Short mmCIF file of C-alpha atoms in Angstrom, two decimals:
data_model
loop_
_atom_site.label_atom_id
_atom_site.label_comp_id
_atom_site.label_asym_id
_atom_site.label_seq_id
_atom_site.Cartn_x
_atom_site.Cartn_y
_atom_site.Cartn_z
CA UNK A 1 -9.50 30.66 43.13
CA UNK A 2 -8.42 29.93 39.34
CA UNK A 3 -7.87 25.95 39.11
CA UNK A 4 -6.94 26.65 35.79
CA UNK A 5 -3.89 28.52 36.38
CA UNK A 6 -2.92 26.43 39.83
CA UNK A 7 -3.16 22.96 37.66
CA UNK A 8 -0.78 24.88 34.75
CA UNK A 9 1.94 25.90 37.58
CA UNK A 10 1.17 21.80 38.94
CA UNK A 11 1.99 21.01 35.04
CA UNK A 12 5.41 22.36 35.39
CA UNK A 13 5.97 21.23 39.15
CA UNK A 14 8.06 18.47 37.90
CA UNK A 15 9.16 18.79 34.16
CA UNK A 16 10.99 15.59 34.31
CA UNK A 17 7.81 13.63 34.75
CA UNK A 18 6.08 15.10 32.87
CA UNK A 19 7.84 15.14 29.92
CA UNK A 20 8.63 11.17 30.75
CA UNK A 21 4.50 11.41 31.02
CA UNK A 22 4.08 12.95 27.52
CA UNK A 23 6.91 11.39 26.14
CA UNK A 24 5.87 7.41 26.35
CA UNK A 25 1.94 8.50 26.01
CA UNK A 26 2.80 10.23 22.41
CA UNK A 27 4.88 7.19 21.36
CA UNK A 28 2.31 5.20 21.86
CA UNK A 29 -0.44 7.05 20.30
CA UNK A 30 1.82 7.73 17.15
CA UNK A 31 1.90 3.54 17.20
CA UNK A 32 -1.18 2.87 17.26
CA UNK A 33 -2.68 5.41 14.74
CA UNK A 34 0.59 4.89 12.24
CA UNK A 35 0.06 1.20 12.08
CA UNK A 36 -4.02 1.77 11.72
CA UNK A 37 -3.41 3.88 9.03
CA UNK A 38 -0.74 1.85 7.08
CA UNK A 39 -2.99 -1.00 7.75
CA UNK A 40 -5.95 0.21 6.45
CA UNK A 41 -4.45 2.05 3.48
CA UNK A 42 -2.13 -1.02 2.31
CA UNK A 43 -5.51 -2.93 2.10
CA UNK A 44 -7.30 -0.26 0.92
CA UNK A 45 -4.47 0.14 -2.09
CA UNK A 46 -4.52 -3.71 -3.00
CA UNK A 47 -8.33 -4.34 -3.13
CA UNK A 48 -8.63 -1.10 -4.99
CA UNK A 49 -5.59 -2.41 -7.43
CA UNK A 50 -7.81 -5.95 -8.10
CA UNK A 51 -10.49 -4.09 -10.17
CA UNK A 52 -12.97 -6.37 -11.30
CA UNK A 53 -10.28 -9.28 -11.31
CA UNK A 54 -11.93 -12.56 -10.64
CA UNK A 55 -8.72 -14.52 -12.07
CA UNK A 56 -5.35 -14.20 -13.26
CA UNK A 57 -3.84 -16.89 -15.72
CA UNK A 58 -0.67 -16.93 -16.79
CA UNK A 59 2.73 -19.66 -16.60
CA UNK A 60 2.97 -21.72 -14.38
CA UNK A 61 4.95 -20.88 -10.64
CA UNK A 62 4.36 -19.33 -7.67
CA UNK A 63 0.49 -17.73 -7.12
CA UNK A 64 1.49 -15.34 -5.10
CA UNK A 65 4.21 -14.04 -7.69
CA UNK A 66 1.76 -14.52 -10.36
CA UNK A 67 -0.98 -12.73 -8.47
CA UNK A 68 2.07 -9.67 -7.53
CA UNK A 69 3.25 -9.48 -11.05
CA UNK A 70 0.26 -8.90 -12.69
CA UNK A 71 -2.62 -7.39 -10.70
CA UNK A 72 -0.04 -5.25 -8.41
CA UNK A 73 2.75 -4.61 -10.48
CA UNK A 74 5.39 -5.41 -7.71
CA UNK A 75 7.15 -8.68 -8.89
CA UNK A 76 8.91 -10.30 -11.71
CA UNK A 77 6.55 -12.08 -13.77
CA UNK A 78 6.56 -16.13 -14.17
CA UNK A 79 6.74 -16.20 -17.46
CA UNK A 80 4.71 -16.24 -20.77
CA UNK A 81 1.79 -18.03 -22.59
CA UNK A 82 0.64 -18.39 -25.70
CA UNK A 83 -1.94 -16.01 -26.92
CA UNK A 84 -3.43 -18.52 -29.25
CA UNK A 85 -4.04 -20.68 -25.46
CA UNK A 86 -5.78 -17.75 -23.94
CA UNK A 87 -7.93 -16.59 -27.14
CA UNK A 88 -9.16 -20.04 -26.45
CA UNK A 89 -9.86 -19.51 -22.92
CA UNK A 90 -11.44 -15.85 -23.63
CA UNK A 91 -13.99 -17.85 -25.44
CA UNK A 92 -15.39 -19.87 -22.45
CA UNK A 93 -18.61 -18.70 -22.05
CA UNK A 94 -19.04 -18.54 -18.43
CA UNK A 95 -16.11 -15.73 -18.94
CA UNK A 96 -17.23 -11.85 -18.53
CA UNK A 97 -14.25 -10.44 -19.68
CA UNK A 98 -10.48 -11.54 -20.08
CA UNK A 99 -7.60 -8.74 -20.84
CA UNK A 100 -4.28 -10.03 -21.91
CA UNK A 101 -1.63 -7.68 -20.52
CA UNK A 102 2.14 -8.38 -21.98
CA UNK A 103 5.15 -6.50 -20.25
CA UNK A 104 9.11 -6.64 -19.87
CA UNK A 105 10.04 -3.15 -20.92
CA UNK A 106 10.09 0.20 -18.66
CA UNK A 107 10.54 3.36 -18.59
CA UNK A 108 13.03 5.13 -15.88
CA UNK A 109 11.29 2.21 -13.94
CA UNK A 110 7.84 2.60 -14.61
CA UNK A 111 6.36 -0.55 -16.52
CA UNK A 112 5.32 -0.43 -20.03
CA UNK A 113 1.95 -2.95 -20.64
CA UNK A 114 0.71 -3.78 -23.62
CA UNK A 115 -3.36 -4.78 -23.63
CA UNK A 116 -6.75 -3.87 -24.97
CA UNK A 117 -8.84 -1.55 -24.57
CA UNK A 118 -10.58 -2.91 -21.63
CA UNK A 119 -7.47 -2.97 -19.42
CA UNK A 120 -8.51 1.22 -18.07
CA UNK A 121 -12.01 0.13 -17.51
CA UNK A 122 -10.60 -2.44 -14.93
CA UNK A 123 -9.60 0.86 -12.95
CA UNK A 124 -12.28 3.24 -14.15
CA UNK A 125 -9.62 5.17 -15.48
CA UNK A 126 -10.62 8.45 -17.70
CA UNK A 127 -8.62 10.42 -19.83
CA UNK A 128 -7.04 13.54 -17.75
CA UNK A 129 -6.20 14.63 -21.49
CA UNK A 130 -5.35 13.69 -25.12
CA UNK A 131 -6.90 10.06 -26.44
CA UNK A 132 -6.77 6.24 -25.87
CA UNK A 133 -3.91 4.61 -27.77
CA UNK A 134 -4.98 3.58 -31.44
CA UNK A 135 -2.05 2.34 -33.17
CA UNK A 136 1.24 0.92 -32.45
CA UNK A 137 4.05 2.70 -30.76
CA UNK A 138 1.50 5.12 -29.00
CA UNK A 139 0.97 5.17 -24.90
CA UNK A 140 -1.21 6.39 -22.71
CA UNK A 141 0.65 7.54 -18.97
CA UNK A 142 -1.00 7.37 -15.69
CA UNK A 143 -0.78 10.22 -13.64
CA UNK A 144 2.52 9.13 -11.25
CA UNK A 145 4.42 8.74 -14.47
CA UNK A 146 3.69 11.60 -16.11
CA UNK A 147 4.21 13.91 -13.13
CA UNK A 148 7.65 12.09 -12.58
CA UNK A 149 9.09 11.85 -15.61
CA UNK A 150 7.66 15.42 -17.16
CA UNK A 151 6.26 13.87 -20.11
CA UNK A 152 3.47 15.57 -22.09
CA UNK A 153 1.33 14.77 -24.72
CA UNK A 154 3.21 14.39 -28.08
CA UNK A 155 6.42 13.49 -26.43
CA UNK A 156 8.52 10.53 -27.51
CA UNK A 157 10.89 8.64 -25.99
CA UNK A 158 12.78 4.90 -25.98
CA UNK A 159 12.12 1.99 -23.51
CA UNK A 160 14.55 0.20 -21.92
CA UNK A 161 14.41 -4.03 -22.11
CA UNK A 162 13.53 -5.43 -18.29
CA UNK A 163 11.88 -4.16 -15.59
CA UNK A 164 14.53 -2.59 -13.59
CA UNK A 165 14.89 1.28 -13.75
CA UNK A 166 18.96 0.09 -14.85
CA UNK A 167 20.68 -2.27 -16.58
CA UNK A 168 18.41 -2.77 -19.75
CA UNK A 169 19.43 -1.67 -23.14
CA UNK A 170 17.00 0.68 -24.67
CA UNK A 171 15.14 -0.08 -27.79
CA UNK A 172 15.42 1.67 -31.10
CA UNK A 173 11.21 2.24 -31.32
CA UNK A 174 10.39 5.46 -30.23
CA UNK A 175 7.04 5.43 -28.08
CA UNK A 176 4.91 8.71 -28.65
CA UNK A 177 2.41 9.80 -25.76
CA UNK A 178 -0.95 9.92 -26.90
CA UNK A 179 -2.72 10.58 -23.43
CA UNK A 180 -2.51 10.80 -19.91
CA UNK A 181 -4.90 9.48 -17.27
CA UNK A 182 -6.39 11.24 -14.25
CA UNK A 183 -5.29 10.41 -10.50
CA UNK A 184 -7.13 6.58 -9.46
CA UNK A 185 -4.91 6.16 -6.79
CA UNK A 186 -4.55 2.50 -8.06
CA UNK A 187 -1.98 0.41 -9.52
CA UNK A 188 -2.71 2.02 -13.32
CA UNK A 189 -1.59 5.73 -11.98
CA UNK A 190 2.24 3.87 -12.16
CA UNK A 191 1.79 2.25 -15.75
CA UNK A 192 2.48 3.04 -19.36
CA UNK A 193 -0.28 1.56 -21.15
CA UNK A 194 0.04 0.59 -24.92
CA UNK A 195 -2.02 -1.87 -26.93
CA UNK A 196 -0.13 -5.63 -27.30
CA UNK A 197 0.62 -4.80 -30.95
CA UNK A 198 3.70 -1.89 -29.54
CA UNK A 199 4.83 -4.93 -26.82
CA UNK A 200 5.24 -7.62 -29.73
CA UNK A 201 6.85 -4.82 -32.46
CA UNK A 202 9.36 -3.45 -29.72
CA UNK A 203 10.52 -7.51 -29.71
CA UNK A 204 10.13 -8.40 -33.02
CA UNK A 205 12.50 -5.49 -34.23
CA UNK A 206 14.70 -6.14 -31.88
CA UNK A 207 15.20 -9.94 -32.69
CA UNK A 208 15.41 -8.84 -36.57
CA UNK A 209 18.32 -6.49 -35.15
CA UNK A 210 19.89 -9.20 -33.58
CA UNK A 211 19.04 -11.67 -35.95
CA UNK A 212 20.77 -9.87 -38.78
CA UNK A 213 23.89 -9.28 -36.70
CA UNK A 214 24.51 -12.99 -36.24
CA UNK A 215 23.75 -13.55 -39.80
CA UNK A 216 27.18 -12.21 -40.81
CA UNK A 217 28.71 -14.59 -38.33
CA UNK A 218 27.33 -17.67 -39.11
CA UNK A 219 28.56 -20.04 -41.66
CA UNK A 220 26.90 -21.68 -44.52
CA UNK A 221 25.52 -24.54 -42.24
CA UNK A 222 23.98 -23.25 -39.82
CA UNK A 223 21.79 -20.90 -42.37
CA UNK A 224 20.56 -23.96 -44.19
CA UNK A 225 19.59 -25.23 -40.39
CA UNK A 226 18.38 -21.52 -39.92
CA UNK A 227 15.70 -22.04 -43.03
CA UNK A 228 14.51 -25.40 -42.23
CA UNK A 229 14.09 -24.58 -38.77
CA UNK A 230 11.51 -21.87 -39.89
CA UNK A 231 10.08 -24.14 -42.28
CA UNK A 232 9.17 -26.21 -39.24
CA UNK A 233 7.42 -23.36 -37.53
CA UNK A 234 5.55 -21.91 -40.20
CA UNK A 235 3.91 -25.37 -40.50
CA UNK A 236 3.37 -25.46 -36.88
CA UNK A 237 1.68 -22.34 -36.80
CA UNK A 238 -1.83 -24.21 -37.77
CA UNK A 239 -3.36 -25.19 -35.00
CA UNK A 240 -5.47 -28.08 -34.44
CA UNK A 241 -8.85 -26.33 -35.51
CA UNK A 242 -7.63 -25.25 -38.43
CA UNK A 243 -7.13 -21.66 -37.46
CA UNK A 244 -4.01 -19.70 -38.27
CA UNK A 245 -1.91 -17.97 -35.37
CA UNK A 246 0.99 -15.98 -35.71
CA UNK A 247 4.34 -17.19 -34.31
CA UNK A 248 5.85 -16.26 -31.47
CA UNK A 249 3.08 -13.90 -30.22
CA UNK A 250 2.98 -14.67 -26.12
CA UNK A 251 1.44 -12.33 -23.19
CA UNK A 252 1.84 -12.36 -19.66
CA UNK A 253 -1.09 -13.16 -18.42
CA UNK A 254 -4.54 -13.11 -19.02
CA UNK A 255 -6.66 -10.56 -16.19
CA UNK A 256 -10.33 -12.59 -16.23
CA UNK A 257 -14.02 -11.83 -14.52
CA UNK A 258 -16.62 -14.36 -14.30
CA UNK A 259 -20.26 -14.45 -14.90
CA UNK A 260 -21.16 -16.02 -11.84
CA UNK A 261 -19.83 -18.17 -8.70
CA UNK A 262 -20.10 -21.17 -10.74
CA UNK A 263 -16.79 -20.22 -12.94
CA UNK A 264 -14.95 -19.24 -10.08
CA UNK A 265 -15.09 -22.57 -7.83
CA UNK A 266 -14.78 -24.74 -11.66
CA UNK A 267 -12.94 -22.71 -14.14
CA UNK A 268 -8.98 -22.03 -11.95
CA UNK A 269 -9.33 -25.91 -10.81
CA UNK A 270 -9.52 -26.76 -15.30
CA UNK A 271 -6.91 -24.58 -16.28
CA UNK A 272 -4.48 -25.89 -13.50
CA UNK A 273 -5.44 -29.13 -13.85
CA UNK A 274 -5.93 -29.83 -17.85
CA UNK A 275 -3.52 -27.32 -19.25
CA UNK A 276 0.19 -25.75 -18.99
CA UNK A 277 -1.37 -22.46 -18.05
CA UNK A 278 -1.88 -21.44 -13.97
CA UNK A 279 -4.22 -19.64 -12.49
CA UNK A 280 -4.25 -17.90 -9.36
CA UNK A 281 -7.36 -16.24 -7.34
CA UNK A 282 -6.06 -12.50 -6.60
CA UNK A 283 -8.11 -12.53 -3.62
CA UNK A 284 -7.18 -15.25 -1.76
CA UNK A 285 -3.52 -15.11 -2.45
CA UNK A 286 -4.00 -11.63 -0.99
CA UNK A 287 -5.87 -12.77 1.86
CA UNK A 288 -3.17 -15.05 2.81
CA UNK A 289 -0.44 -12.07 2.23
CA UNK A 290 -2.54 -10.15 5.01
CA UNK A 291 -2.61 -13.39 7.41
CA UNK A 292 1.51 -12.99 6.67
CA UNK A 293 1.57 -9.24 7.30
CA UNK A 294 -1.16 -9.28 9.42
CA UNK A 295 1.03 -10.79 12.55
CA UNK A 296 3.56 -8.26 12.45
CA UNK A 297 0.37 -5.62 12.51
CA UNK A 298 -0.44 -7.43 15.56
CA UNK A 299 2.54 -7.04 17.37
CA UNK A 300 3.06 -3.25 16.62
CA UNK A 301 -0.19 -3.14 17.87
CA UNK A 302 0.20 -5.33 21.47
CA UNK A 303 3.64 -3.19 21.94
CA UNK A 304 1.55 -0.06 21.23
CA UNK A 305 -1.14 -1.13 24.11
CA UNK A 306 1.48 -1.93 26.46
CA UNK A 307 3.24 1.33 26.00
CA UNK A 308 0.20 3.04 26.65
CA UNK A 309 -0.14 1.25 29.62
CA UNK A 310 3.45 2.28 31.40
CA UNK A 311 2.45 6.16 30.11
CA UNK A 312 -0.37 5.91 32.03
CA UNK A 313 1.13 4.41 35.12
CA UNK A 314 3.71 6.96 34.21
CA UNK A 315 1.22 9.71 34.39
CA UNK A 316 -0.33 8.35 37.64
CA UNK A 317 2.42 8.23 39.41
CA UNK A 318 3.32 11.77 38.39
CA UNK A 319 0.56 12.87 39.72
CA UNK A 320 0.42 10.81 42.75
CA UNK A 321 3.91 12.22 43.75
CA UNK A 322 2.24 15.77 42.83
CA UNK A 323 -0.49 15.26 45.44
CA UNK A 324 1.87 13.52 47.95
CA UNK A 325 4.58 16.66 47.47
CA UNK A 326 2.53 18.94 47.98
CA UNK A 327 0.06 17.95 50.46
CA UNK A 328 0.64 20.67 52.65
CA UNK A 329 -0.36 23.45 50.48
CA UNK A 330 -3.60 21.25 49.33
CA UNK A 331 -4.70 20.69 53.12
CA UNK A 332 -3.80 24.62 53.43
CA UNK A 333 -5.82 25.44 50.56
CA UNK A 334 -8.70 23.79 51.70
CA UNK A 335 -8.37 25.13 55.50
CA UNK A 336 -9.12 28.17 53.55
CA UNK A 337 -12.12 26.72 51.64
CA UNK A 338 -11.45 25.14 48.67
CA UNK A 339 -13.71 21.86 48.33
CA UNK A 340 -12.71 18.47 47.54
CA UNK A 341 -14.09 18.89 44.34
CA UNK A 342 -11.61 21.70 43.52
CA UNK A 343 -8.96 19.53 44.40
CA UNK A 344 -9.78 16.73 42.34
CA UNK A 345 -10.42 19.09 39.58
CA UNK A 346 -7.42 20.45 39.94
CA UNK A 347 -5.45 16.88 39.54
CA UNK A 348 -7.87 15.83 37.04
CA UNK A 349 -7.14 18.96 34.60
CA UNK A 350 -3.22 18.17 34.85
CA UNK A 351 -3.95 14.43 33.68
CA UNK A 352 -6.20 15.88 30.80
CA UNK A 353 -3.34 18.54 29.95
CA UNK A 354 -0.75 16.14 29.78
CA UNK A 355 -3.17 13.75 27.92
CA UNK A 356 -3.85 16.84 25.14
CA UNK A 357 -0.68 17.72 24.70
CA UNK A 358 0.22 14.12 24.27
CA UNK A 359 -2.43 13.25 21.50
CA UNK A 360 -1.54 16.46 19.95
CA UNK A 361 2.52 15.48 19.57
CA UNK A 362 1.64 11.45 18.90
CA UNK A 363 -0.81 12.72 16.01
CA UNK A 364 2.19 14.45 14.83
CA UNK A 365 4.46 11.97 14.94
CA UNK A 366 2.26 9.34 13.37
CA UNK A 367 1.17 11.97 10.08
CA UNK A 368 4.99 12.68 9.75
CA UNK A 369 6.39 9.03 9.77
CA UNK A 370 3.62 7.73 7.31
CA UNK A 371 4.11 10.55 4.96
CA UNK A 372 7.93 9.17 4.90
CA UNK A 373 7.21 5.72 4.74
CA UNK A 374 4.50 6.53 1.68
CA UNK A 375 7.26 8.55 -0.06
CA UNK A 376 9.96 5.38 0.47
CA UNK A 377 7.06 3.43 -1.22
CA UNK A 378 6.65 6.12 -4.02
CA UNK A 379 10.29 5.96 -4.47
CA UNK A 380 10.91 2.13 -4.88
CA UNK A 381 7.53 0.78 -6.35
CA UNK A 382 6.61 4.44 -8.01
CA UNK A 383 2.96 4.36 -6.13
CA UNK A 384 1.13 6.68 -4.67
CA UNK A 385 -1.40 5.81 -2.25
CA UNK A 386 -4.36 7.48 -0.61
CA UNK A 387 -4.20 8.16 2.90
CA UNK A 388 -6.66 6.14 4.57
CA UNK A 389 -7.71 7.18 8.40
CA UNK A 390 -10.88 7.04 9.67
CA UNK A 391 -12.44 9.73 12.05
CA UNK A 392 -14.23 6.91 14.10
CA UNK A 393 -10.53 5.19 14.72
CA UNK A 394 -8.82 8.82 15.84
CA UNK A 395 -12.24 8.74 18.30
CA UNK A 396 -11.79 5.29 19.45
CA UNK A 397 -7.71 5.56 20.05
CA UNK A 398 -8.93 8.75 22.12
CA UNK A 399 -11.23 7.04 24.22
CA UNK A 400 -8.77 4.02 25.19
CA UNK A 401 -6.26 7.28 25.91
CA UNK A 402 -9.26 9.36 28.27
CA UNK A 403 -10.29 6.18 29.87
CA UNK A 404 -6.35 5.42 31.05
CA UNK A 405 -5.86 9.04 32.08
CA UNK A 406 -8.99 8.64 34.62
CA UNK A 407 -8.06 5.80 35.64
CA UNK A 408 -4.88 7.39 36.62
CA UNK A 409 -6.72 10.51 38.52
CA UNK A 410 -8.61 8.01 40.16
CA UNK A 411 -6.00 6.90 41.61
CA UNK A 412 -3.97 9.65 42.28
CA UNK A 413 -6.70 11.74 43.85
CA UNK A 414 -6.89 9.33 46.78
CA UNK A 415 -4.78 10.48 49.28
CA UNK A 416 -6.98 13.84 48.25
CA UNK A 417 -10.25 12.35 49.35
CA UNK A 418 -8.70 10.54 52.83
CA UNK A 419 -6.90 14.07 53.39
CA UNK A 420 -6.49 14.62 57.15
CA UNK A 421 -6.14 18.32 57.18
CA UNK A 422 -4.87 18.69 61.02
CA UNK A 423 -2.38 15.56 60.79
CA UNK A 424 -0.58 17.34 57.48
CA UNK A 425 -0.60 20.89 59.29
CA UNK A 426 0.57 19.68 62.36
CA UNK A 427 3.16 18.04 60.69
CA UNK A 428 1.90 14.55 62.06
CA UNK A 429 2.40 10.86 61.15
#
């Protein structure tokens, strides 16, 4: 007697439960390992994105925005500083390292910073080819923008004022590509990255551009207000410890690692308090953007369990009705010999098929909605991000799934075990 082959043609008894059975158990599989692995990779992405950032300074606002604008790359910044202020601050000693980063331009969406040196080492970002950007008017592309914009080393091109992909007037500067980075998977593989010197000529040539134009349109007035107006900020330009700062040179924000725990629990709670500069903790306004996000995880998550649940009352009472439909032919079978524990095998490797062929589909599922839902995010925030599922989580969704399915056969398999052979052949009640 092949069981095999009996529980196959028992598979197909009743194709409306079963596929009702498969159906509701792949749904919820697909939940539960699509929300695990958008979970997991979301937080992966932003704690990879912080770097070594202890601290972010920068105008004064929202945290959160702050924190978004500048470590992930996703917001509109709060404004801008003074980089005379945070030279000052880069000179506290119980500061590691501090990287200015200064933006508002883009390229076909992708953002254009302007920063040191130091800003790739954040990342651990090496060259994928060419060099680091030495002089003005030369960028270095992470991977993302090179591969979606086609640009090589030794191309040029013009950036566009704002941060939106339209809308912005481009700028006269050409901006030559000096070098592009290999894949990090983090926030830098979506950045053009240019030292602060390309940021402040971009502006300053535009205001001269503009600045001329309403020359020829302003009477003889206003240019003597004009002149004494710069008079006044030349001589403001010395600043009270007798150092000279240029004018009108501002950055976003400053990107800042500590020396020790000390700075971190003293330094933010100065700045906020004794200056006009703001500074936010990346990690803790992330942490409470996961408590925000983390609720709705939650829910997908307690709606994935309780679908799992009806599949497998689904799949019991598919094959309860099996057993009960066709309890003639089992009591027959086993007037002919067949042992209990053939029957019971025999449910048992129905509840495993459908269970299979139910993981296999709901792994399907799950793998083909995130790799849409990573491409929408590609799309609109132009990142890629690194699938993150663990083999231990596939293993534990696959237990909770085995564990219902026996369950079920438990159950179902009763009226198998109280089987009253010469009741069912006599036809009795």
């Amino acid at each position: 007697m092949n069981i095999w082959k009996i529980s196959l043609r028992n598979f197909w008894y009743k194709p409306l439960y079963t596929f009702l059975a498969i159906l509701t158990l792949s749904v919820s599989i697909a939940l539960l390992l699509g929300i695990q692995q958008l979970d997991r990779s979301f937080k992966n992405q932003m704690d990879n994105s912080l770097g070594d950032i202890d601290m972010v300074v920068g105008a004064k606002g929202s945290p959160l925005q702050l924190v978004l604008a500048s470590v992930l790359h996703v917001d509109n910044p709060t404004g801008n500083i003074p980089f005379g202020d945070a030279k000052r601050l880069m000179r506290n000693p119980m500061i590691e390292k501090a990287v200015p980063i200064s933006y508002g331009d883009n390229y076909k969406g992708y953002r254009i910073i302007g920063t040191t040196k130091d800003f790739p080492m954040l990342y651990n970002a090496r060259l994928k080819e060419g060099r680091f950007a030495e002089e003005s008017m030369e960028v270095v592309l992470g991977v993302t923008v090179a591969e979606a914009t086609g640009l090589t080393i030794g191309d040029t091109f013009q950036s566009s004022h704002g941060l939106a992909e339209t809308g912005g007037h481009e700028h006269e500067d050409l901006l030559k590509v000096v070098g592009i980075y290999e894949p990090t998977y983090q926030v830098i593989d979506r950045l053009i990255v240019t030292g602060l010197e390309t940021i402040w000529d971009v502006h300053d040539h535009e205001e001269e551009h503009n600045d001329g134009e309403a020359e020829n349109h302003e009477n003889h007035e206003e240019e003597q207000h004009h002149d004494e107006d710069e008079t006044q900020i030349m001589e403001n330009t010395v600043s009270k410890d007798g150092h000279e700062e240029e004018h009108g040179q501002e950055i976003t924000s400053l990107l800042v690692s500590f020396r020790n725990l000390v700075a971190l629990l003293t330094v933010p709670r100065t700045i906020n308090e004794n200056t006009k500069m703001q500074a936010a903790l990346p990690k803790f306004e992330l942490e409470r953007l996961y408590q925000f996000t983390g609720v709705g995880v939650k829910t997908i998550t307690w709606i994935a369990f309780a679908i799992l649940v009806i599949s497998c009352i689904t799949i019991c009472i598919s094959l309860y009705r099996m057993v009960r439909d066709r309890a003639f032919d089992l009591a027959l079978m086993r007037s002919y010999g067949a042992s209990t524990l053939q029957m019971v095998k025999m449910v048992a490797y129905e509840g495993f098929m459908i269970a299979i062929v139910a993981f296999a589909i709901g792994m399907v599922i799950s793998q083909l909605g995130i790799y849409f839902i990573f491409e929408m995010i590609q799309s609109q925030y132009k990142q890629k991000m690194a699938l993150q599922l663990e083999f231990r989580e596939v293993l534990r969704t696959g237990g909770m799934v085995v564990l219902m399915v026996v369950l079920s056969i438990m159950f179902a398999i009763y009226p198998i075990v109280k089987m009253n052979i010469s009741k069912i052949l006599s036809h009795e009640k």
